[in-house]
mmCIF file with all atom_site columns, N, CA, C and O in Angstrom:
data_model
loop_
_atom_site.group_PDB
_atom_site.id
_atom_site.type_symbol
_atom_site.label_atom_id
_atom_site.label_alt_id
_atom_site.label_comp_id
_atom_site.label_asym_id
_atom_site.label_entity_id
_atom_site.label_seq_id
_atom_site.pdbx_PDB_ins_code
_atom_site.Cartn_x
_atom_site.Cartn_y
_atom_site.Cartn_z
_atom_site.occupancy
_atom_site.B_iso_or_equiv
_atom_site.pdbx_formal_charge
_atom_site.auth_seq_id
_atom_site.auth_comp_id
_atom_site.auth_asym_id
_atom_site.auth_atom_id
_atom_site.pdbx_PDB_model_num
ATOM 1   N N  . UNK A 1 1  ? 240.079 342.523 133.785 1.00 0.00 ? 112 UNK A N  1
ATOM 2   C CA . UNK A 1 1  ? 240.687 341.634 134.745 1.00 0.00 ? 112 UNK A CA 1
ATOM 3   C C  . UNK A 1 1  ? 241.923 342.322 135.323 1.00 0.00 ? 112 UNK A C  1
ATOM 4   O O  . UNK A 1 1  ? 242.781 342.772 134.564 1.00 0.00 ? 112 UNK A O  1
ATOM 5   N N  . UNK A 1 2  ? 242.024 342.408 136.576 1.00 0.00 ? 113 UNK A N  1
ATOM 6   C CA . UNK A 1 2  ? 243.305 343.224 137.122 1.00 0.00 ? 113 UNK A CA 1
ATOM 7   C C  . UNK A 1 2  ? 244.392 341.940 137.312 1.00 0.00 ? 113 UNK A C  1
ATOM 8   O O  . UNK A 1 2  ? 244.038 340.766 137.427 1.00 0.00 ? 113 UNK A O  1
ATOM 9   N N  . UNK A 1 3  ? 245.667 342.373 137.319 1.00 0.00 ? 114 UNK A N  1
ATOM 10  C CA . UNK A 1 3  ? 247.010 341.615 136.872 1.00 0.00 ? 114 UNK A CA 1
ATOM 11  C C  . UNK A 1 3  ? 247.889 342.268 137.542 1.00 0.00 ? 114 UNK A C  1
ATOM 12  O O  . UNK A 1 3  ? 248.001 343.494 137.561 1.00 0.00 ? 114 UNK A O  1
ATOM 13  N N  . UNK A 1 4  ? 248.478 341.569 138.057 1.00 0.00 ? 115 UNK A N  1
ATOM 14  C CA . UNK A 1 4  ? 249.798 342.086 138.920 1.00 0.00 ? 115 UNK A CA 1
ATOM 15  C C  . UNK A 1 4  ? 250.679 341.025 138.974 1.00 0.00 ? 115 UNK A C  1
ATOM 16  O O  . UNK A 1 4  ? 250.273 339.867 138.887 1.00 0.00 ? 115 UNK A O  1
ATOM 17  N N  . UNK A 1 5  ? 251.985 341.338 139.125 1.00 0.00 ? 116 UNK A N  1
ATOM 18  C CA . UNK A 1 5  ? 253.201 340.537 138.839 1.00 0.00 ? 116 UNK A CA 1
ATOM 19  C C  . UNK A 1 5  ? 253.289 339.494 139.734 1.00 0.00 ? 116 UNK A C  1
ATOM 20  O O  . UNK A 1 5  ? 252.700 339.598 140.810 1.00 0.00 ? 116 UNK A O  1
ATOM 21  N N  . UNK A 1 6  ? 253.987 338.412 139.446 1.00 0.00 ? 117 UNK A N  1
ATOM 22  C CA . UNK A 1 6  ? 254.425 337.353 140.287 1.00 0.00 ? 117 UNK A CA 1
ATOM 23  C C  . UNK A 1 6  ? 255.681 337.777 141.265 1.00 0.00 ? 117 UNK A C  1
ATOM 24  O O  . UNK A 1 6  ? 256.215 338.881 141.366 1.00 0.00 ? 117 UNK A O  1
ATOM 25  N N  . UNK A 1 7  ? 255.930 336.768 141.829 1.00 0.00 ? 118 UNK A N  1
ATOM 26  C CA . UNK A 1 7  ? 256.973 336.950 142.842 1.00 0.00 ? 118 UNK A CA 1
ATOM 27  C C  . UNK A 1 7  ? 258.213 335.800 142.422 1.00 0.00 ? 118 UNK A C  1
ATOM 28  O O  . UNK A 1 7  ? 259.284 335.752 143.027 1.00 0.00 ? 118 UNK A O  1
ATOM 29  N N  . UNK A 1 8  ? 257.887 334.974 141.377 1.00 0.00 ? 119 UNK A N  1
ATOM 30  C CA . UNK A 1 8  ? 259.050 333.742 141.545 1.00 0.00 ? 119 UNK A CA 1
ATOM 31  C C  . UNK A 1 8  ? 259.754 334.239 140.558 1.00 0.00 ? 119 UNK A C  1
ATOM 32  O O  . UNK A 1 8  ? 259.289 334.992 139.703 1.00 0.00 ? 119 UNK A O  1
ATOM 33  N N  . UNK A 1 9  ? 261.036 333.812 140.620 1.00 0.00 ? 120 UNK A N  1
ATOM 34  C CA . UNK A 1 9  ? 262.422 333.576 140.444 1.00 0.00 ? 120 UNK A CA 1
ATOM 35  C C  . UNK A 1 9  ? 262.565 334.052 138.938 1.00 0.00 ? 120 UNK A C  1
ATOM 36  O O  . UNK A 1 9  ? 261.612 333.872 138.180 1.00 0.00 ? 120 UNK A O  1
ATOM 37  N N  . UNK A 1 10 ? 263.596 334.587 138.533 1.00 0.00 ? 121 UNK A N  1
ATOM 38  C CA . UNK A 1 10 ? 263.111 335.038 137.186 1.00 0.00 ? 121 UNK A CA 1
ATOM 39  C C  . UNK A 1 10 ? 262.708 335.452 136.132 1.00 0.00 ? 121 UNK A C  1
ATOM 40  O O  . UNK A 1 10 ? 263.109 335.413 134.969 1.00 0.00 ? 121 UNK A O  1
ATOM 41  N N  . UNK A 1 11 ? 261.215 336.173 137.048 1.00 0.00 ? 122 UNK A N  1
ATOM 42  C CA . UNK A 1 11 ? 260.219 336.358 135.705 1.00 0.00 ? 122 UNK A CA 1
ATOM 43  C C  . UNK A 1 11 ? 260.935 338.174 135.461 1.00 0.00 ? 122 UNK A C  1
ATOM 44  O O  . UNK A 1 11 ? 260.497 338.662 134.419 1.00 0.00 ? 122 UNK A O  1
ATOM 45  N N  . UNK A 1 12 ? 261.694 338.923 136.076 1.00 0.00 ? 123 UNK A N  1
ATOM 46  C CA . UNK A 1 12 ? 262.051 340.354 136.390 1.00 0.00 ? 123 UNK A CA 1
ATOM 47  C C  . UNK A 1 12 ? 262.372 340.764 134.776 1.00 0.00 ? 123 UNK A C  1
ATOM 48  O O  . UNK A 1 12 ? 261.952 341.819 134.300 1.00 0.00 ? 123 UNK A O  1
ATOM 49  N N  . UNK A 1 13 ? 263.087 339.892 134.082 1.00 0.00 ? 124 UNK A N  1
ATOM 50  C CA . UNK A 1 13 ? 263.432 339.830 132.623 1.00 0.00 ? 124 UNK A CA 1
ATOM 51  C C  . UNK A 1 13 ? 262.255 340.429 131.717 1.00 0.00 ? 124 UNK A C  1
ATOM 52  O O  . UNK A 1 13 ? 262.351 341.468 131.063 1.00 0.00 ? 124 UNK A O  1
ATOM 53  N N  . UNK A 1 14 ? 261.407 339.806 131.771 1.00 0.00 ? 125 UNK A N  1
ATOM 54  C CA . UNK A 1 14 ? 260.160 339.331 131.459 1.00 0.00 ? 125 UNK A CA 1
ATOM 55  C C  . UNK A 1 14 ? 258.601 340.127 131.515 1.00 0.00 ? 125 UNK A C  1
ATOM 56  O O  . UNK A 1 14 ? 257.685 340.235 130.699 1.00 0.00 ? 125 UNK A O  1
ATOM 57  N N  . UNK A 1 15 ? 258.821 340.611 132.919 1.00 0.00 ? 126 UNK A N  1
ATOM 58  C CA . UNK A 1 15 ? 257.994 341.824 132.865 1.00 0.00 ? 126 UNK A CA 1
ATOM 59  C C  . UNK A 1 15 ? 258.388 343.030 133.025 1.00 0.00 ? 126 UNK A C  1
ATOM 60  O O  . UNK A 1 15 ? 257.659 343.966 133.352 1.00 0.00 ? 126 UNK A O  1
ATOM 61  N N  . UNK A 1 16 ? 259.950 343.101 132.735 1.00 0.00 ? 127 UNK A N  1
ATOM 62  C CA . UNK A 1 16 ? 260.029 344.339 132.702 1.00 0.00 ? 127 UNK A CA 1
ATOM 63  C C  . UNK A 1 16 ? 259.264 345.591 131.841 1.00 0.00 ? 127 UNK A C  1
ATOM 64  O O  . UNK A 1 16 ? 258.803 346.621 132.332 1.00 0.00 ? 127 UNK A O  1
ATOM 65  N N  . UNK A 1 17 ? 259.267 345.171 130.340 1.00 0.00 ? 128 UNK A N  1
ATOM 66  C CA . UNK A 1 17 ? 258.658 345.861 129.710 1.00 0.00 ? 128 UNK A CA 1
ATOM 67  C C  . UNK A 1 17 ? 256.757 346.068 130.002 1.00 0.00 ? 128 UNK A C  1
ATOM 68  O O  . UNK A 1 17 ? 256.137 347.110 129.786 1.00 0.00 ? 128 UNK A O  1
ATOM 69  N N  . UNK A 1 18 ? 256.184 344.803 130.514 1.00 0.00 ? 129 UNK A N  1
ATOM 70  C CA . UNK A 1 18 ? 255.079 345.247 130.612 1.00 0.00 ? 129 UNK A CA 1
ATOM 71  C C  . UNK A 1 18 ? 254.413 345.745 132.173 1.00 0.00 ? 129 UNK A C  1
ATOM 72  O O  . UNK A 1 18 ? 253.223 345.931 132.429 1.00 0.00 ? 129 UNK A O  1
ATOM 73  N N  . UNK A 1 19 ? 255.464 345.871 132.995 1.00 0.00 ? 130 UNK A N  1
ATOM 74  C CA . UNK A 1 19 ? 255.347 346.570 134.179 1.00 0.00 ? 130 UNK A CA 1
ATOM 75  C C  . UNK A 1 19 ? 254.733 348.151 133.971 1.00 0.00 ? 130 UNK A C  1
ATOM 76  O O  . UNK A 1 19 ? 253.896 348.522 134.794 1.00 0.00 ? 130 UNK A O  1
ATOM 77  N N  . UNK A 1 20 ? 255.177 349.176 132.776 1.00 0.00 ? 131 UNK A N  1
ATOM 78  C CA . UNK A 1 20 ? 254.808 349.906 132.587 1.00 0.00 ? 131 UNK A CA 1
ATOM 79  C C  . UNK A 1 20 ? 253.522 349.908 131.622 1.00 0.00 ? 131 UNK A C  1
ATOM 80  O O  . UNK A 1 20 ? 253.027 351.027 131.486 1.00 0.00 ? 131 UNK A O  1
ATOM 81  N N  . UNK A 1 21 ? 252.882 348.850 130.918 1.00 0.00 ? 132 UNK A N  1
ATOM 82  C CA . UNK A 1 21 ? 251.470 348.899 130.629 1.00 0.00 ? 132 UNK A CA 1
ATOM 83  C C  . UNK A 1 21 ? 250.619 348.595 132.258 1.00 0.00 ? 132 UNK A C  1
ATOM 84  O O  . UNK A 1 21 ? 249.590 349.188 132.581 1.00 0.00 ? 132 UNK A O  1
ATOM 85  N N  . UNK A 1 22 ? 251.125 347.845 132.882 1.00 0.00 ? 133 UNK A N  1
ATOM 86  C CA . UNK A 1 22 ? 250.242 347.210 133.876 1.00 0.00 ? 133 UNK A CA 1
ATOM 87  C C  . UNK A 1 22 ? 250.108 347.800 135.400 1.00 0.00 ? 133 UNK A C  1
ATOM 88  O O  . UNK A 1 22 ? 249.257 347.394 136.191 1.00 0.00 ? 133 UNK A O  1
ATOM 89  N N  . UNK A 1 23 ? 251.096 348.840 135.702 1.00 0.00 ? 134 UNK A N  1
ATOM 90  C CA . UNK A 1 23 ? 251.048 349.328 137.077 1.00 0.00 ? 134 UNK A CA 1
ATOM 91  C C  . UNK A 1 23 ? 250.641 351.313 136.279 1.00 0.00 ? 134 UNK A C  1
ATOM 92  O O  . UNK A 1 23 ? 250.736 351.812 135.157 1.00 0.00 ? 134 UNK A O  1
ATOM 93  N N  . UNK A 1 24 ? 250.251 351.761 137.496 1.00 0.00 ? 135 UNK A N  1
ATOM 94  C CA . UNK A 1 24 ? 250.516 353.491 136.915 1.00 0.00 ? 135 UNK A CA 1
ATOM 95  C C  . UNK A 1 24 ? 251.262 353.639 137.568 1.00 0.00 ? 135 UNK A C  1
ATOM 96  O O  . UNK A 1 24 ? 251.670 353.014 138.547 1.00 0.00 ? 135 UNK A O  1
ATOM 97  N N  . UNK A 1 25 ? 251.705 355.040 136.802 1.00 0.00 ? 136 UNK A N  1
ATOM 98  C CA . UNK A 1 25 ? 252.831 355.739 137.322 1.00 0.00 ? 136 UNK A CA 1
ATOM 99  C C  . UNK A 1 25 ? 253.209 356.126 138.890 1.00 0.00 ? 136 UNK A C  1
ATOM 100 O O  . UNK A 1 25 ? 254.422 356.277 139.035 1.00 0.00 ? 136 UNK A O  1
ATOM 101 N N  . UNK A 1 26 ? 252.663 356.259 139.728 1.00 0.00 ? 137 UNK A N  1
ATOM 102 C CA . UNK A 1 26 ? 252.541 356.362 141.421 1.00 0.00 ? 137 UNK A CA 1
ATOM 103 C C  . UNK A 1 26 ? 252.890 354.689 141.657 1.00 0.00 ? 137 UNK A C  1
ATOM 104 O O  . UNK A 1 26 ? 253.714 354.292 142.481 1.00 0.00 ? 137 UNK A O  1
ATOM 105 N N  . UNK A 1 27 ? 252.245 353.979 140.936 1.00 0.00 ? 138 UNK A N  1
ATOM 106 C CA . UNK A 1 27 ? 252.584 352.498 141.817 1.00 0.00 ? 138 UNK A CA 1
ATOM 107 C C  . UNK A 1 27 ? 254.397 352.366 141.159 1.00 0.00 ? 138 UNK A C  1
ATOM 108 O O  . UNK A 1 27 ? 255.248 351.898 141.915 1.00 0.00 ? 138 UNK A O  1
ATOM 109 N N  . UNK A 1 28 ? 254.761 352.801 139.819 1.00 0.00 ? 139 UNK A N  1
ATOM 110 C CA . UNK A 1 28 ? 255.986 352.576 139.561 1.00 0.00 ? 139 UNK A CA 1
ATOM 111 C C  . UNK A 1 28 ? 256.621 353.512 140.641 1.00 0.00 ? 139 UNK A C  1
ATOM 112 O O  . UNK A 1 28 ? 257.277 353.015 141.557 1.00 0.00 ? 139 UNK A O  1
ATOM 113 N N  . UNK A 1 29 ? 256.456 354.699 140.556 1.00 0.00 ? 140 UNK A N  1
ATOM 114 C CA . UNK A 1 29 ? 257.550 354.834 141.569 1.00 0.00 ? 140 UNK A CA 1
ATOM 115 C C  . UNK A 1 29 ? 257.568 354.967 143.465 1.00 0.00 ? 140 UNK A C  1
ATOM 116 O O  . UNK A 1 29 ? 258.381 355.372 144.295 1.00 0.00 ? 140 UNK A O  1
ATOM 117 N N  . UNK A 1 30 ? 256.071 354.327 143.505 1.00 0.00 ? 141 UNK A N  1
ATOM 118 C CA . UNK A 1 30 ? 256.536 353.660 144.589 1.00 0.00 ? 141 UNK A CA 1
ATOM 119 C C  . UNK A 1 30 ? 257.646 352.634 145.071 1.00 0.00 ? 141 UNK A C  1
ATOM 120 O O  . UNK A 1 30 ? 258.463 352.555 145.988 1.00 0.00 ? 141 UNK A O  1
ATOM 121 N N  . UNK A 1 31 ? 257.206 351.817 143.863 1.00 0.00 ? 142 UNK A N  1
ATOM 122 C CA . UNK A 1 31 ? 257.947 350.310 143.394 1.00 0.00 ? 142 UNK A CA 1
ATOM 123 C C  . UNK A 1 31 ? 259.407 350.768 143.666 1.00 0.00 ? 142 UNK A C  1
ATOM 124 O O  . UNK A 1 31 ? 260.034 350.264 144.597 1.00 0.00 ? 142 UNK A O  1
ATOM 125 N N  . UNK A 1 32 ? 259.970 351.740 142.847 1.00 0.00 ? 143 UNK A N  1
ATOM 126 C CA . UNK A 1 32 ? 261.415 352.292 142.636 1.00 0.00 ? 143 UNK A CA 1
ATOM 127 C C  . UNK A 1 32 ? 261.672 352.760 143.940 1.00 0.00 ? 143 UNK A C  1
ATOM 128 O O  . UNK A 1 32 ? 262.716 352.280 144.380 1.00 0.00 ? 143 UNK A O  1
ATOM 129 N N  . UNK A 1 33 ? 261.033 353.609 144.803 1.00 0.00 ? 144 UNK A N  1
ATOM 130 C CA . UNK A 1 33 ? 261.398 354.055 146.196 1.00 0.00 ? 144 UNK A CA 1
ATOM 131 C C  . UNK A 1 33 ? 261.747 353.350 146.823 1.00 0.00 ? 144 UNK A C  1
ATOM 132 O O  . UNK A 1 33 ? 262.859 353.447 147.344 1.00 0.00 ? 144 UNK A O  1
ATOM 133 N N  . UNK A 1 34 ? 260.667 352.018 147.097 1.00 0.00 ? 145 UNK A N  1
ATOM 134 C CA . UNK A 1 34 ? 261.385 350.908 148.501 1.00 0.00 ? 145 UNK A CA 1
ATOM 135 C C  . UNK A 1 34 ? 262.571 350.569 147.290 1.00 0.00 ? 145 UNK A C  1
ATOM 136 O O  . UNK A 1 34 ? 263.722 350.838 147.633 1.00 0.00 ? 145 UNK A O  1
ATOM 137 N N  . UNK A 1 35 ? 262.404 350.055 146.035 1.00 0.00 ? 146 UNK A N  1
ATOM 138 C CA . UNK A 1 35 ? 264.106 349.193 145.525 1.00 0.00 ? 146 UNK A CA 1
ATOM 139 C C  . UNK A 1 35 ? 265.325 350.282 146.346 1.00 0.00 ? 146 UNK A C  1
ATOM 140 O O  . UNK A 1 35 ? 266.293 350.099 147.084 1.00 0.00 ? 146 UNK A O  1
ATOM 141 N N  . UNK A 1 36 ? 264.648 351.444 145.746 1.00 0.00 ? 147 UNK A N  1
ATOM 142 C CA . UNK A 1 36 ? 265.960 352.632 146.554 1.00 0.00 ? 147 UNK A CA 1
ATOM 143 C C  . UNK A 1 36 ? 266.458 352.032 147.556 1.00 0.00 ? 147 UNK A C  1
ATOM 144 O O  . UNK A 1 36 ? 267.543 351.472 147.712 1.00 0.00 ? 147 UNK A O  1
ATOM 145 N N  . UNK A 1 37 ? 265.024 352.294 148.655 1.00 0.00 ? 148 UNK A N  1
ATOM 146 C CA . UNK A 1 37 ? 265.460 352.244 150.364 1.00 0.00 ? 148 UNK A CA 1
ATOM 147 C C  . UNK A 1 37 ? 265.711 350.948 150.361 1.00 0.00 ? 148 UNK A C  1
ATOM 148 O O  . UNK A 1 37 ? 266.682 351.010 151.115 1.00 0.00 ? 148 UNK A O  1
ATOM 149 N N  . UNK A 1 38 ? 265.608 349.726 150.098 1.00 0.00 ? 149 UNK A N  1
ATOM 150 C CA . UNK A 1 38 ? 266.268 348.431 151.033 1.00 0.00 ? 149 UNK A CA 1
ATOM 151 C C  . UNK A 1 38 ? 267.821 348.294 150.047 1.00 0.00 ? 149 UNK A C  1
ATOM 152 O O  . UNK A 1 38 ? 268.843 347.793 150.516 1.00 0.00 ? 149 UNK A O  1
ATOM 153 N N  . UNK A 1 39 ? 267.734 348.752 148.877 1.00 0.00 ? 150 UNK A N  1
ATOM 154 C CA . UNK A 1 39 ? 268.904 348.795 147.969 1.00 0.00 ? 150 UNK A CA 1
ATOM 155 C C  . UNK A 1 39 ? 269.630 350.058 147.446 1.00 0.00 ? 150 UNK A C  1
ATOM 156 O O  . UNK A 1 39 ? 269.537 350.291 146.240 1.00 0.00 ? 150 UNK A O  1
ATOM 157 N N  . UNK A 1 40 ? 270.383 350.942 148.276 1.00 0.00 ? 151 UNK A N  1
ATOM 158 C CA . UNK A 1 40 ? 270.403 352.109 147.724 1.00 0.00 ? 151 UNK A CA 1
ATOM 159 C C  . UNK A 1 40 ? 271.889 352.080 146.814 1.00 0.00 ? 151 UNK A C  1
ATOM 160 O O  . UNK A 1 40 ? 272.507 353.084 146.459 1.00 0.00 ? 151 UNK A O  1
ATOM 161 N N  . UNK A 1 41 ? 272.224 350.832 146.579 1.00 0.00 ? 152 UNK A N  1
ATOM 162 C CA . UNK A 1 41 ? 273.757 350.698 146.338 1.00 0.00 ? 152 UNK A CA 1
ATOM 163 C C  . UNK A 1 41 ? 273.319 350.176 144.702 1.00 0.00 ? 152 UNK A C  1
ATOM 164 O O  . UNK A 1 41 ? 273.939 350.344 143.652 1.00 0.00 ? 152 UNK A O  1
ATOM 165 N N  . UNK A 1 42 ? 272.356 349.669 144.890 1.00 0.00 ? 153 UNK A N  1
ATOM 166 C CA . UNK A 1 42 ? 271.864 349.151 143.502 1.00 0.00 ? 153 UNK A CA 1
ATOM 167 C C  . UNK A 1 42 ? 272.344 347.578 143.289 1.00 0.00 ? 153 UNK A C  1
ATOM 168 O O  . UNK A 1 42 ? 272.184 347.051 142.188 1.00 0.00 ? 153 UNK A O  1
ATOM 169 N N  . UNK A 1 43 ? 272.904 346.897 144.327 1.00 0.00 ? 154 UNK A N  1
ATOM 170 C CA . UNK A 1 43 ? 273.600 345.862 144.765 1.00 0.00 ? 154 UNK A CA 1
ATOM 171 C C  . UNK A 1 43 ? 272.338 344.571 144.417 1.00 0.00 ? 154 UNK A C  1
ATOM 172 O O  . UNK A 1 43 ? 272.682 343.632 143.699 1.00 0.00 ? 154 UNK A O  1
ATOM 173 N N  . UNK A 1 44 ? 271.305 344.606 144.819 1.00 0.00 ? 155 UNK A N  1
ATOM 174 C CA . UNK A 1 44 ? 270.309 343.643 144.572 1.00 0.00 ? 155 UNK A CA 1
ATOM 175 C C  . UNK A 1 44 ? 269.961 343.582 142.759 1.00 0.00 ? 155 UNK A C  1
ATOM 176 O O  . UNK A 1 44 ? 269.904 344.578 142.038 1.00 0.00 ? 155 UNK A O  1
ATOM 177 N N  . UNK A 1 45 ? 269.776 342.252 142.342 1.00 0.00 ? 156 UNK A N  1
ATOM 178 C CA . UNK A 1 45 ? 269.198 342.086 141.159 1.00 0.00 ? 156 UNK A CA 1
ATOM 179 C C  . UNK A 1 45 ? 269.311 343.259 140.419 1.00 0.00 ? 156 UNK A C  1
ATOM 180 O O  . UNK A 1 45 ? 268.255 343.758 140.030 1.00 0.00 ? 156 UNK A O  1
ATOM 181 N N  . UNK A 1 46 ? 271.011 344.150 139.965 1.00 0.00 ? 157 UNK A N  1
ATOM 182 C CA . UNK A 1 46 ? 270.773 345.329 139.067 1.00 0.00 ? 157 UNK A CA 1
ATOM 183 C C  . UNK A 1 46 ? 270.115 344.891 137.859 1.00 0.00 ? 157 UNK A C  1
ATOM 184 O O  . UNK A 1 46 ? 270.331 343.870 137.207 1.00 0.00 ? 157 UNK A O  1
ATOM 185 N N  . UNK A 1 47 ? 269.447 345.628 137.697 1.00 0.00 ? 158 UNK A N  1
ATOM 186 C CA . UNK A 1 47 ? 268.508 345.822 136.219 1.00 0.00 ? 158 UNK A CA 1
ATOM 187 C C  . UNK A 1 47 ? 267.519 344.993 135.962 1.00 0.00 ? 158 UNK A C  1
ATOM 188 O O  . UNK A 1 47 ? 266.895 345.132 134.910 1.00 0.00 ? 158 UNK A O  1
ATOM 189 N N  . UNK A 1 48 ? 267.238 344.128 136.736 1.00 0.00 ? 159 UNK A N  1
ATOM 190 C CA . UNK A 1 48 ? 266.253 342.978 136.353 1.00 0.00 ? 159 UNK A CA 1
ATOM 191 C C  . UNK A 1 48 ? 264.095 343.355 136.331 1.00 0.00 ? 159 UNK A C  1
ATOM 192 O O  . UNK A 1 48 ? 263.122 342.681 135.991 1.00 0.00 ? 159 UNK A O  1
ATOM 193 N N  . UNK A 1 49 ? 264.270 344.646 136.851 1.00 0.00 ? 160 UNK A N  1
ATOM 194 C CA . UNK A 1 49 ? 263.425 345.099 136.668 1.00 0.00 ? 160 UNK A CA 1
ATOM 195 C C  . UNK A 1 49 ? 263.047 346.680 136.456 1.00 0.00 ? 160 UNK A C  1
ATOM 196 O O  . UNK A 1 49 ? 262.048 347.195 135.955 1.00 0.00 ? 160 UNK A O  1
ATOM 197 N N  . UNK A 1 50 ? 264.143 347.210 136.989 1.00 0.00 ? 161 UNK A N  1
ATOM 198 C CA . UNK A 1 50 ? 264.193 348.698 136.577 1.00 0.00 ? 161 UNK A CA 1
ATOM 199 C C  . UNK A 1 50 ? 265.631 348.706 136.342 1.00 0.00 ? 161 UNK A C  1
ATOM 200 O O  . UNK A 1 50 ? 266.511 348.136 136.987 1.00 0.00 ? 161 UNK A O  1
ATOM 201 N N  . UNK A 1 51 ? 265.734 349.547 135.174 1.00 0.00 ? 162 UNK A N  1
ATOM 202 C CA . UNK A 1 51 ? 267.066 349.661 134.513 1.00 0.00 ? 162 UNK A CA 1
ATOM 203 C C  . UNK A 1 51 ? 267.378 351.371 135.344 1.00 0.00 ? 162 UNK A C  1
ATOM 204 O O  . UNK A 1 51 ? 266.649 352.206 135.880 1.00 0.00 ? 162 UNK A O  1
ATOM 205 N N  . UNK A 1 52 ? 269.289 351.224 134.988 1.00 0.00 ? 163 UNK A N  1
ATOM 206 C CA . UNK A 1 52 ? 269.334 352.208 136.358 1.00 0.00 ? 163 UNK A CA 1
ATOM 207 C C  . UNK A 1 52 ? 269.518 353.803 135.334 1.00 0.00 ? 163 UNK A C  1
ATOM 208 O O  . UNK A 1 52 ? 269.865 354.867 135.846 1.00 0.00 ? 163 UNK A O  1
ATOM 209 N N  . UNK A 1 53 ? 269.257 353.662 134.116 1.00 0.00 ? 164 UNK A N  1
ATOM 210 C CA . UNK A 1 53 ? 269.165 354.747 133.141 1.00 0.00 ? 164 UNK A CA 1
ATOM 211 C C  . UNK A 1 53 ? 267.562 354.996 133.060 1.00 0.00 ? 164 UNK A C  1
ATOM 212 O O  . UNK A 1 53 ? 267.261 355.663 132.070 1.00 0.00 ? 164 UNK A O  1
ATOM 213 N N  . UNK A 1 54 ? 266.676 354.687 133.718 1.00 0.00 ? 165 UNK A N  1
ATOM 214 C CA . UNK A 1 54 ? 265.545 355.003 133.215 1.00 0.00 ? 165 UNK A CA 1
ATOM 215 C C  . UNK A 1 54 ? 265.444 355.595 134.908 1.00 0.00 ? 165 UNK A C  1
ATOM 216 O O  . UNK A 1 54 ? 265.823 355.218 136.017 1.00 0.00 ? 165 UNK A O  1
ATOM 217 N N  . UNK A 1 55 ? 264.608 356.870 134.252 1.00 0.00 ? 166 UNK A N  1
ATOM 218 C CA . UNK A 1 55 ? 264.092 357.857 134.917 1.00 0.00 ? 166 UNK A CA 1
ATOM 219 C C  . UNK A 1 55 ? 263.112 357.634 136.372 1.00 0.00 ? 166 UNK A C  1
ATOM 220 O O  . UNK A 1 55 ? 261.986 357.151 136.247 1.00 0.00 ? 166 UNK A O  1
ATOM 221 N N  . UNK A 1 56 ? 263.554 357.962 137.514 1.00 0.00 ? 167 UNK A N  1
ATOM 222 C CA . UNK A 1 56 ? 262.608 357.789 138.637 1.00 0.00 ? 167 UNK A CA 1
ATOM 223 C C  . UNK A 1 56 ? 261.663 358.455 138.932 1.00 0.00 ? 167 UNK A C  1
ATOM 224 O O  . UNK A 1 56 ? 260.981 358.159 139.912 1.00 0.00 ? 167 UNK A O  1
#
């Protein structure tokens, strides 16, 4: 069954850890590229889904 994350309020806590069972590696750092480009200040939701010590 394929699974992909929600969008509501919250859950960023939550799947953080299983973001990396559930996406591959190209979709993570796609994921991390746009956070870059619309957030390059790190100003949006820091850490709620990628922590800013873990590797891009």
């Amino acid at each position: 069954m394929h699974q992909s994350l929600t969008a509501e309020h919250g859950v960023g806590y939550t799947y953080r850890k299983r973001l990396a069972r559930t996406k591959n590696p190209d979709e993570l750092l796609l994921m991390r590229g746009i956070k870059q480009m619309l957030d390059p200040n790190g100003l949006m939701n820091p850490g709620k889904i990628f922590l800013p010590a873990e590797p891009a």
